[in-house]
PDB file of C-alpha atoms in Angstrom:
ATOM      1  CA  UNK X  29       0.000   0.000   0.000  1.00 35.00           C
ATOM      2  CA  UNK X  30       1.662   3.516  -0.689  1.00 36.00           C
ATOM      3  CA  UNK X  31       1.710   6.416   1.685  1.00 41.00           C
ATOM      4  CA  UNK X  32      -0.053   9.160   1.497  1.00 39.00           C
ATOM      5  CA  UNK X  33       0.168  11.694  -1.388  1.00 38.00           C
ATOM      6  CA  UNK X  34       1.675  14.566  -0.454  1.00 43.00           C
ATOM      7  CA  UNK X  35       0.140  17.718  -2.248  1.00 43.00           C
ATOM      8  CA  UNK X  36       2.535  21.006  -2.800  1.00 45.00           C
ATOM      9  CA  UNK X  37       0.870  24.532  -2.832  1.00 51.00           C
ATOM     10  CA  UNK X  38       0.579  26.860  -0.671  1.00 67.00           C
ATOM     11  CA  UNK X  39      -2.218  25.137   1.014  1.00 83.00           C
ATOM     12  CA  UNK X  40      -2.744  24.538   5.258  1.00 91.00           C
ATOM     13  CA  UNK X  41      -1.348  21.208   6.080  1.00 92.00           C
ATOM     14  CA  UNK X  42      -4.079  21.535   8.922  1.00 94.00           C
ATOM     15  CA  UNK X  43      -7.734  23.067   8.085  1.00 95.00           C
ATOM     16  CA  UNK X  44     -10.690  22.610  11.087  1.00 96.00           C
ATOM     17  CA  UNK X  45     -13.053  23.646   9.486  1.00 95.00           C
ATOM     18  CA  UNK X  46     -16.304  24.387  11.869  1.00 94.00           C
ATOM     19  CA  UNK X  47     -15.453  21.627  14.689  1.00 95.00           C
ATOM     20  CA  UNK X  48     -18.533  20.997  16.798  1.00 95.00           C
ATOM     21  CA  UNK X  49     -17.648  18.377  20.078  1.00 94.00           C
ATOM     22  CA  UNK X  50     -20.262  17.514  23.056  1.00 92.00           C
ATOM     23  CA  UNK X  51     -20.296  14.780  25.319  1.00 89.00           C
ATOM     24  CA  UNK X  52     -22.828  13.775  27.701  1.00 85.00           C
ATOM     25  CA  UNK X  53     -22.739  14.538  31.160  1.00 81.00           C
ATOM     26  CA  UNK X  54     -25.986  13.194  33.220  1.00 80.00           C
ATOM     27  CA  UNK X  55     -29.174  14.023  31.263  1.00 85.00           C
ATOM     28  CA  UNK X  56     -27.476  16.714  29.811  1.00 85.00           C
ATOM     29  CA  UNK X  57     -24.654  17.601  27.246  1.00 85.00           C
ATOM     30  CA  UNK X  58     -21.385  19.543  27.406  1.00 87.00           C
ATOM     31  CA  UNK X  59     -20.318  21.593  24.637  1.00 89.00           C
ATOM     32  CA  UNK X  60     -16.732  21.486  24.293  1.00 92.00           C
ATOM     33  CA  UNK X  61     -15.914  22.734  20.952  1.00 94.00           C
ATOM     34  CA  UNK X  62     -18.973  25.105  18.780  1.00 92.00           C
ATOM     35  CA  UNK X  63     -17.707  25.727  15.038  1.00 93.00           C
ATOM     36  CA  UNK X  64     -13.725  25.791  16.282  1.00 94.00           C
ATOM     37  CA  UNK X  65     -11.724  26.840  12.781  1.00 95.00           C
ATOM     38  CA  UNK X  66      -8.211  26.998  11.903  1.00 95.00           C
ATOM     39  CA  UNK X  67      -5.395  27.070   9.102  1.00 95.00           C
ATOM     40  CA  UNK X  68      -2.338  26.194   9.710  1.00 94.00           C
ATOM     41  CA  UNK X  69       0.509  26.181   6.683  1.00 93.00           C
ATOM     42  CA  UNK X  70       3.823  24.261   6.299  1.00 91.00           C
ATOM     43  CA  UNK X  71       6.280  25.927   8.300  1.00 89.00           C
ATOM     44  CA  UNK X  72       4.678  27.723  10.516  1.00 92.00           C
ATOM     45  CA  UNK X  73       4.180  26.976  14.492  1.00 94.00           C
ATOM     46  CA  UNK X  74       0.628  27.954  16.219  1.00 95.00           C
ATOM     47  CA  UNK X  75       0.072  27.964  19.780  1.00 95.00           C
ATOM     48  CA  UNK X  76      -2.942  27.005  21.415  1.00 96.00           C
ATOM     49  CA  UNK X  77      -3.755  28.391  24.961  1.00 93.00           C
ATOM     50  CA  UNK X  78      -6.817  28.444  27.380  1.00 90.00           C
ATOM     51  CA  UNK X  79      -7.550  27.688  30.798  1.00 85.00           C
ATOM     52  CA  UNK X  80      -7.655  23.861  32.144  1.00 82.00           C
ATOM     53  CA  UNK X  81     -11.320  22.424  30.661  1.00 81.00           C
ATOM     54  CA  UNK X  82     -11.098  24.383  27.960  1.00 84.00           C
ATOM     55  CA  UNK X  83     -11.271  21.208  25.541  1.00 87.00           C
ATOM     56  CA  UNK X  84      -7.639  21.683  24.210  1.00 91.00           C
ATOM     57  CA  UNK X  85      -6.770  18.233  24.617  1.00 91.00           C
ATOM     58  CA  UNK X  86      -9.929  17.294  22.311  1.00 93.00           C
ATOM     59  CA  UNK X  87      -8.817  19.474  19.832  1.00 95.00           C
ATOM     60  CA  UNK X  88      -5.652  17.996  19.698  1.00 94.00           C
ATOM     61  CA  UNK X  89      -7.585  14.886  19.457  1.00 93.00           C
ATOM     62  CA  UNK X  90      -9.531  15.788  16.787  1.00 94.00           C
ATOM     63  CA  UNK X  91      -6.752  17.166  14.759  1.00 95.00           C
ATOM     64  CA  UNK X  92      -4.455  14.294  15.072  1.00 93.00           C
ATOM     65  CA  UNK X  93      -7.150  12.129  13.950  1.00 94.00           C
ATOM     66  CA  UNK X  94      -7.747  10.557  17.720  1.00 91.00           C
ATOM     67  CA  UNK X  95     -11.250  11.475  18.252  1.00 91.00           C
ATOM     68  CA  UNK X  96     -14.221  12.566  15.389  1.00 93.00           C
ATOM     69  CA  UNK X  97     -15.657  15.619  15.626  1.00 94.00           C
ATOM     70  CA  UNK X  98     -19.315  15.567  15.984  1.00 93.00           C
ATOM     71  CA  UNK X  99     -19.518  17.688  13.014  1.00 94.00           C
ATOM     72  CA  UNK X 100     -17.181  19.910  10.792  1.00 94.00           C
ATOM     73  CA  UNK X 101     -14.018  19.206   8.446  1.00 94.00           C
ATOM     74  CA  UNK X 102     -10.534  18.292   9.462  1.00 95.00           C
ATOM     75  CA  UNK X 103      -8.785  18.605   6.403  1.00 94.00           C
ATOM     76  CA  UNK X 104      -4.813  17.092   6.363  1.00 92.00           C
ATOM     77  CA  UNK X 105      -2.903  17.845   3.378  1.00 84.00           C
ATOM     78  CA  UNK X 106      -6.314  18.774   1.385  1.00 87.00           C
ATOM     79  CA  UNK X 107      -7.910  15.341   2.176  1.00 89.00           C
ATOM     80  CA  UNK X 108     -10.906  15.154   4.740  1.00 92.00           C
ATOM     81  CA  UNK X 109     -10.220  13.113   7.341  1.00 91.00           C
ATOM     82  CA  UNK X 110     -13.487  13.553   9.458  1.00 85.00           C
ATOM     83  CA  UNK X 111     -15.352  11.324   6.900  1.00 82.00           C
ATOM     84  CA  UNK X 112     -12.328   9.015   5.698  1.00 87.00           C
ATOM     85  CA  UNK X 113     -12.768   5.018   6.847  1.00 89.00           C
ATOM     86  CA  UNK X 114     -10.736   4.265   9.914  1.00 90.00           C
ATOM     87  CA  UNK X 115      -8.344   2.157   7.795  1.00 91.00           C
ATOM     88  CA  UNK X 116      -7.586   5.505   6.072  1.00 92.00           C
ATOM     89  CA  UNK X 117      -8.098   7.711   9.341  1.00 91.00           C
ATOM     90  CA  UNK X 118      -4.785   5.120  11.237  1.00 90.00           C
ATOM     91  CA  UNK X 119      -2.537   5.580   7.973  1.00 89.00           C
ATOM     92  CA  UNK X 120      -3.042   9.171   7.756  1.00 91.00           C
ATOM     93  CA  UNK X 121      -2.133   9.537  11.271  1.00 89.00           C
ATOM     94  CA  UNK X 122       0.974   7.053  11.573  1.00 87.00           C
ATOM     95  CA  UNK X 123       2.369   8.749   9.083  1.00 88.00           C
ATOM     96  CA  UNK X 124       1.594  12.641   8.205  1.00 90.00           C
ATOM     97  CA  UNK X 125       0.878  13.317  11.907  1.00 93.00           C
ATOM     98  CA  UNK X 126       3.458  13.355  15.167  1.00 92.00           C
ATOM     99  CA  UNK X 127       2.694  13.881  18.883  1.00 91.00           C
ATOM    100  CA  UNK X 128       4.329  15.225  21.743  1.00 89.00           C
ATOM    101  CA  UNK X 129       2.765  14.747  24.750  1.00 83.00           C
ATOM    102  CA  UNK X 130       3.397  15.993  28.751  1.00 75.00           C
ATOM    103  CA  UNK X 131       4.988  12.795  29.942  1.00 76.00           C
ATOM    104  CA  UNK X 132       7.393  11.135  27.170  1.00 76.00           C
ATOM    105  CA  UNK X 133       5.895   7.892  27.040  1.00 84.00           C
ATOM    106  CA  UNK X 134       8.987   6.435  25.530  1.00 92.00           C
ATOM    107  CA  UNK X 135       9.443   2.151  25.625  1.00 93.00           C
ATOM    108  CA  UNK X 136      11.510   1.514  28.880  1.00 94.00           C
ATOM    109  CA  UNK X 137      13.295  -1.722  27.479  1.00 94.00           C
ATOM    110  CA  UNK X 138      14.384   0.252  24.334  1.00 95.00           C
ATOM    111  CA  UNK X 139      17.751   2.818  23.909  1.00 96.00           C
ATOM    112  CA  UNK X 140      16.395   5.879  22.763  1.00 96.00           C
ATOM    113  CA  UNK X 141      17.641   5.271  19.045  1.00 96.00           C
ATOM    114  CA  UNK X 142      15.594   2.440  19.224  1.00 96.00           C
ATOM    115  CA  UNK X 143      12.247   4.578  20.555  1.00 96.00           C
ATOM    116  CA  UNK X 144      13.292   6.532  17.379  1.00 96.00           C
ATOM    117  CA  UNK X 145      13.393   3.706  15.052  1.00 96.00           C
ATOM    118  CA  UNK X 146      10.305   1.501  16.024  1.00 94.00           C
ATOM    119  CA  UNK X 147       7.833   3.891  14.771  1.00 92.00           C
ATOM    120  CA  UNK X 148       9.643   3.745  11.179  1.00 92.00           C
ATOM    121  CA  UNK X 149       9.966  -0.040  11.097  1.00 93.00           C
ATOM    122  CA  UNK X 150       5.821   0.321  11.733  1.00 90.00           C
ATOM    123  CA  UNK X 151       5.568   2.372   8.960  1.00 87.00           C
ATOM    124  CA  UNK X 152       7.624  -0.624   6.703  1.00 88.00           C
ATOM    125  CA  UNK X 153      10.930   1.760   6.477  1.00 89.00           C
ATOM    126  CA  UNK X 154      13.926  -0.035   6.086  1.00 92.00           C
ATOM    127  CA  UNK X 155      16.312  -0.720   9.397  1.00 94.00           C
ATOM    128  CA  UNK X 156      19.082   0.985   7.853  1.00 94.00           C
ATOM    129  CA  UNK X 157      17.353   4.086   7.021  1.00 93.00           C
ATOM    130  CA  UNK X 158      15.390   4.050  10.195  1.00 94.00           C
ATOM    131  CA  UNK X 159      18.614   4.122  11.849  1.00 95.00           C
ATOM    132  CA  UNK X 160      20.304   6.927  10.072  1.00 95.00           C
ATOM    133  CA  UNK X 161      16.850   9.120  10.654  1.00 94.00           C
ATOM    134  CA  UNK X 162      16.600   8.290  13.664  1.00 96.00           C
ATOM    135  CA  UNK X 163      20.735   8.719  14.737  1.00 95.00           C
ATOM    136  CA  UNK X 164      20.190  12.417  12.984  1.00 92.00           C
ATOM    137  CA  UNK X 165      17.356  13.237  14.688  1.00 92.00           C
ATOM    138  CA  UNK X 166      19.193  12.614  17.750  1.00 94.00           C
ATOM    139  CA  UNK X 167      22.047  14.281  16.738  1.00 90.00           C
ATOM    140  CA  UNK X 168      20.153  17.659  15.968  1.00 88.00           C
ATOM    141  CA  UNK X 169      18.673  17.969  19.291  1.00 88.00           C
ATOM    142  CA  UNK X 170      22.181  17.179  21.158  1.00 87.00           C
ATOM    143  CA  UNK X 171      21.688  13.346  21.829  1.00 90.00           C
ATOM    144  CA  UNK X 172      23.781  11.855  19.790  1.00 92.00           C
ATOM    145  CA  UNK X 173      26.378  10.325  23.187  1.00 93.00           C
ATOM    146  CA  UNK X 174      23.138   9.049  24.561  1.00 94.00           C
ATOM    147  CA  UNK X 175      21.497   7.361  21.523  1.00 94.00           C
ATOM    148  CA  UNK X 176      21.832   4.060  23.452  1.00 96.00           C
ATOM    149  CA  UNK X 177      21.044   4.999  26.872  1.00 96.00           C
ATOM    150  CA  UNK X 178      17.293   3.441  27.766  1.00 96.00           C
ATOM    151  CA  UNK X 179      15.113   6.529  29.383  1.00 95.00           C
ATOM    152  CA  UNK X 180      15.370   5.157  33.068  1.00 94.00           C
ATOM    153  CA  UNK X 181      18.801   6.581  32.199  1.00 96.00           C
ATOM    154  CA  UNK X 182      18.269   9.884  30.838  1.00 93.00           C
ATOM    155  CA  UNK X 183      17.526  13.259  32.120  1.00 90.00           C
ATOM    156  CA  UNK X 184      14.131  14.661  32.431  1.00 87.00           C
ATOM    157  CA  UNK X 185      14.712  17.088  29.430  1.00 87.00           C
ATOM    158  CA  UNK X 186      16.687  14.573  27.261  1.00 90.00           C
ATOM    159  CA  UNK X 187      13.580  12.164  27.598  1.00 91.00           C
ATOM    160  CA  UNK X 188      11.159  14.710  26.000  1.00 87.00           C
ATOM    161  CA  UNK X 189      13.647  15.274  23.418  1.00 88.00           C
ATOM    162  CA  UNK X 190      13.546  11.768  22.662  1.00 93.00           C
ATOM    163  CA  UNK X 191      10.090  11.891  22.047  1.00 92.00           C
ATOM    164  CA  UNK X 192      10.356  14.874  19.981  1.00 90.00           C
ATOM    165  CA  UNK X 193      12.664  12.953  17.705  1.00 92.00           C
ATOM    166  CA  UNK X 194      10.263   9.788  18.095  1.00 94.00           C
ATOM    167  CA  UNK X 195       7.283  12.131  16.611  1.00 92.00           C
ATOM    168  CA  UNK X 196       9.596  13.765  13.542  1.00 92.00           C
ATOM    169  CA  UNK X 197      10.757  10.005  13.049  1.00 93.00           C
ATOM    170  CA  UNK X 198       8.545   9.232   9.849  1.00 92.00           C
ATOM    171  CA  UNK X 199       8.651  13.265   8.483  1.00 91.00           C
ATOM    172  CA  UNK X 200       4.664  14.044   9.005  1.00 92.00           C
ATOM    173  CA  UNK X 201       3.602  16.800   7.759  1.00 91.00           C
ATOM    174  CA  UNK X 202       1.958  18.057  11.333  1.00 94.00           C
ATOM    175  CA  UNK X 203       3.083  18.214  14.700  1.00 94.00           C
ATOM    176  CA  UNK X 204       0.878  18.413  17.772  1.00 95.00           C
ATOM    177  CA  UNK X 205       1.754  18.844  21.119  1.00 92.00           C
ATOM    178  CA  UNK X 206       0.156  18.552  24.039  1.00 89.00           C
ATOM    179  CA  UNK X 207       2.256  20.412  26.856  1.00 85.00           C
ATOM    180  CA  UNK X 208       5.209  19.058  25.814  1.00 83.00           C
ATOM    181  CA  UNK X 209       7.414  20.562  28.693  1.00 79.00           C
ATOM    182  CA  UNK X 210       4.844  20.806  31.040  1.00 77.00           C
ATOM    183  CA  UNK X 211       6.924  18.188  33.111  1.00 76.00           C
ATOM    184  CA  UNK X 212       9.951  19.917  32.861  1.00 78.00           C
ATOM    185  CA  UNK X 213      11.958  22.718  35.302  1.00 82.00           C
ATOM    186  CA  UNK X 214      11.439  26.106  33.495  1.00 84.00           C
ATOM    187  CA  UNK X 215      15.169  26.425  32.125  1.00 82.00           C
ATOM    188  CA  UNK X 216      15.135  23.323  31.066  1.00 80.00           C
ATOM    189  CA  UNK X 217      11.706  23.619  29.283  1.00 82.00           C
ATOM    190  CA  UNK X 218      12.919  26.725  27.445  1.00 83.00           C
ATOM    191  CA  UNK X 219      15.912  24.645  26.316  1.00 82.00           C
ATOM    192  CA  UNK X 220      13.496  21.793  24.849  1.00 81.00           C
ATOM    193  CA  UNK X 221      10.916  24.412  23.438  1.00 85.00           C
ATOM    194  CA  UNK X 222      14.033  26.070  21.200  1.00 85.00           C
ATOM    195  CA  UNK X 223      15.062  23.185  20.103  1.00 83.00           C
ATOM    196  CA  UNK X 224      11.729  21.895  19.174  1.00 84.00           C
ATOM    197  CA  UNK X 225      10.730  25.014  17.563  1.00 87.00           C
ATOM    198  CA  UNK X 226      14.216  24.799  15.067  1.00 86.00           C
ATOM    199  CA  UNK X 227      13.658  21.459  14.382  1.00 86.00           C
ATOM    200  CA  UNK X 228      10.054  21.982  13.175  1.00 86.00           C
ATOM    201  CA  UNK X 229      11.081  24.983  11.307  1.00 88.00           C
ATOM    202  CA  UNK X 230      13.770  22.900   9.617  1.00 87.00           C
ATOM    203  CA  UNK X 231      12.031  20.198   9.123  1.00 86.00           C
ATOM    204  CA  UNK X 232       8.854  22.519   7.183  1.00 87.00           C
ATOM    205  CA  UNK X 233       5.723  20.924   9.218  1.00 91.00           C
ATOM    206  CA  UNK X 234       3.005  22.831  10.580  1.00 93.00           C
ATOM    207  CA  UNK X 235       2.599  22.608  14.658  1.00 95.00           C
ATOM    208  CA  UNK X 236      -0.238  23.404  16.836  1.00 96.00           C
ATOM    209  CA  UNK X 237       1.302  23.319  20.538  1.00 94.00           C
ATOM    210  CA  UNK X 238      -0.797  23.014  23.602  1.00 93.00           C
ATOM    211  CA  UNK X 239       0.517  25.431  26.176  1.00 89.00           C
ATOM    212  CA  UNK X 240      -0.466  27.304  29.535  1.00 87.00           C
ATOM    213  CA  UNK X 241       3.248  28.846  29.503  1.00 85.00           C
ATOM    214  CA  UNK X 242       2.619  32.429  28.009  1.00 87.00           C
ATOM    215  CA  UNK X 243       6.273  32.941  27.819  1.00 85.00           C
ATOM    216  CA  UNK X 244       6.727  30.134  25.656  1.00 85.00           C
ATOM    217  CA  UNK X 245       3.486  30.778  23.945  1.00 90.00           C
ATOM    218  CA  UNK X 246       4.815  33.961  22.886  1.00 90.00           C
ATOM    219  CA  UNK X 247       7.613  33.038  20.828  1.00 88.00           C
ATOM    220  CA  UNK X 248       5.585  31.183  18.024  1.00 92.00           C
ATOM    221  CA  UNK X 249       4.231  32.465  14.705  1.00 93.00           C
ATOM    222  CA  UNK X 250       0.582  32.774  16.212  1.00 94.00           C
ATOM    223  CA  UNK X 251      -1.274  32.305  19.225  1.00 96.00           C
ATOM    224  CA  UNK X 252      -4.929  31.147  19.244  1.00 96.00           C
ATOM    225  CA  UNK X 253      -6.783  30.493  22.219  1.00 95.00           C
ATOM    226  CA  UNK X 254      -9.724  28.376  23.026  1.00 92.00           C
ATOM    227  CA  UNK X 255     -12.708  30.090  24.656  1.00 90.00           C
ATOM    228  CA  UNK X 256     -16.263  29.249  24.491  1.00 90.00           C
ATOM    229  CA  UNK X 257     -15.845  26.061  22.239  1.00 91.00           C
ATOM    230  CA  UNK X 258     -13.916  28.506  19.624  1.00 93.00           C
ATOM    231  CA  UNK X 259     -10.690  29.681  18.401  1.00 94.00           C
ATOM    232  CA  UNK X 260     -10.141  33.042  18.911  1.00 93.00           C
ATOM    233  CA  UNK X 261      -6.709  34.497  17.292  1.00 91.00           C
ATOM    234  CA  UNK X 262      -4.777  36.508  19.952  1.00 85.00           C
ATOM    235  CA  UNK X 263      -3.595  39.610  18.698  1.00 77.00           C
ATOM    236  CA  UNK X 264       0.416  40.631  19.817  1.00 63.00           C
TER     237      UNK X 264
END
């Protein structure tokens, strides 16, 4: 089966288009998202703010192809993906979308150039180009003397850049986060959120970042925050 077709342009690698998300709670329903919209275009890095409840973490969902909206368009790379089969919905997302979440979740019994690697043998790359990715990855985020240390025996900070590199491994075209340094001491989240911002620059994906760190928040392209089940474009 080949991967999915990668259109040029000048086109979002991320369009929500009108994202409506409720659940039920009791006899009653909680709206979460109402009509949420966003564009976001190769290269650039968005970040997404709002108080805790706000439904960020479904919108991540949603965009990274974890969740369905209840109605509205999530369009990746010009394809909609809110009414694609699920066969097409798991392909899309192991390979044109990467995830950074608060807490690494990297494979204790592996090195970290093996956390790299795995997700590239999944998507039917060859070992010896997994490697290579995955040892240059590594390299680029300062790793490189600790590519076969397992995470029990790495730092806080180098953990979360493993799982940066683990998330760039198969070159998707988007990048979500989900308080990626959340975990981390301040100086040392600074340190990871440069280096993650470079390497998504470099790399030419769009990235929507979950964050409650203004600071942080305000040295992307954009902010947008959440409020009232919509996306409301912070002005600087």
């Amino acid at each position: 089966m080949s991967e999915p077709t990668r259109q040029n342009g000048n086109g979002p690698a991320l369009a929500l288009r009108a994202i409506a998300r409720s659940y039920r709670e009791g006899p009653s329903r909680l709206q979460v998202l109402d009509g949420a919209a966003l564009d976001i275009h190769p290269g650039e890095v968005v970040a997404l703010i709002g108080p805790s409840g706000s439904g960020k973490s479904t919108l991540l969902h949603i965009a990274g192809l974890l969740e369905k909206p209840d109605s509205g368009a999530v369009v990746i790379g010009g394809e909609d993906m809110a009414a694609a089969r699920d066969a097409r919905r798991t392909r899309v997302r192991r390979l044109e979308v990467g995830f950074v979440y608060q807490f690494h979740h990297l494979l204790p019994e592996f090195s970290a150039l093996e956390n790299v690697l795995l997700p590239q043998l999944i998507a039917n790359r060859s070992r010896g180009e997994g490697r290579k990715r995955a040892g240059d990855l590594l390299d680029r985020l300062g790793l490189a003397a600790r590519a076969r240390h397992r995470p029990a025996e790495l730092s806080g900070g180098e953990q979360q850049r493993v799982a940066i590199a683990r998330a760039l491994a198969n070159r998707p075209r988007l990048l979500l986060a989900d308080e990626p340094t959340g975990n981390l001491d301040p100086r040392t989240a600074g340190h990871v959120h440069e280096e993650l911002l470079h390497l998504v620059r470099t790399e030419g994906l769009a990235a929507l970042i979950a964050t409650h760190n203004l600071e942080l928040a305000s040295g992307m392209d954009r902010i947008v925050r959440l409020e009232n089940g919509r996306l409301v474009e912070e002005r600087r």
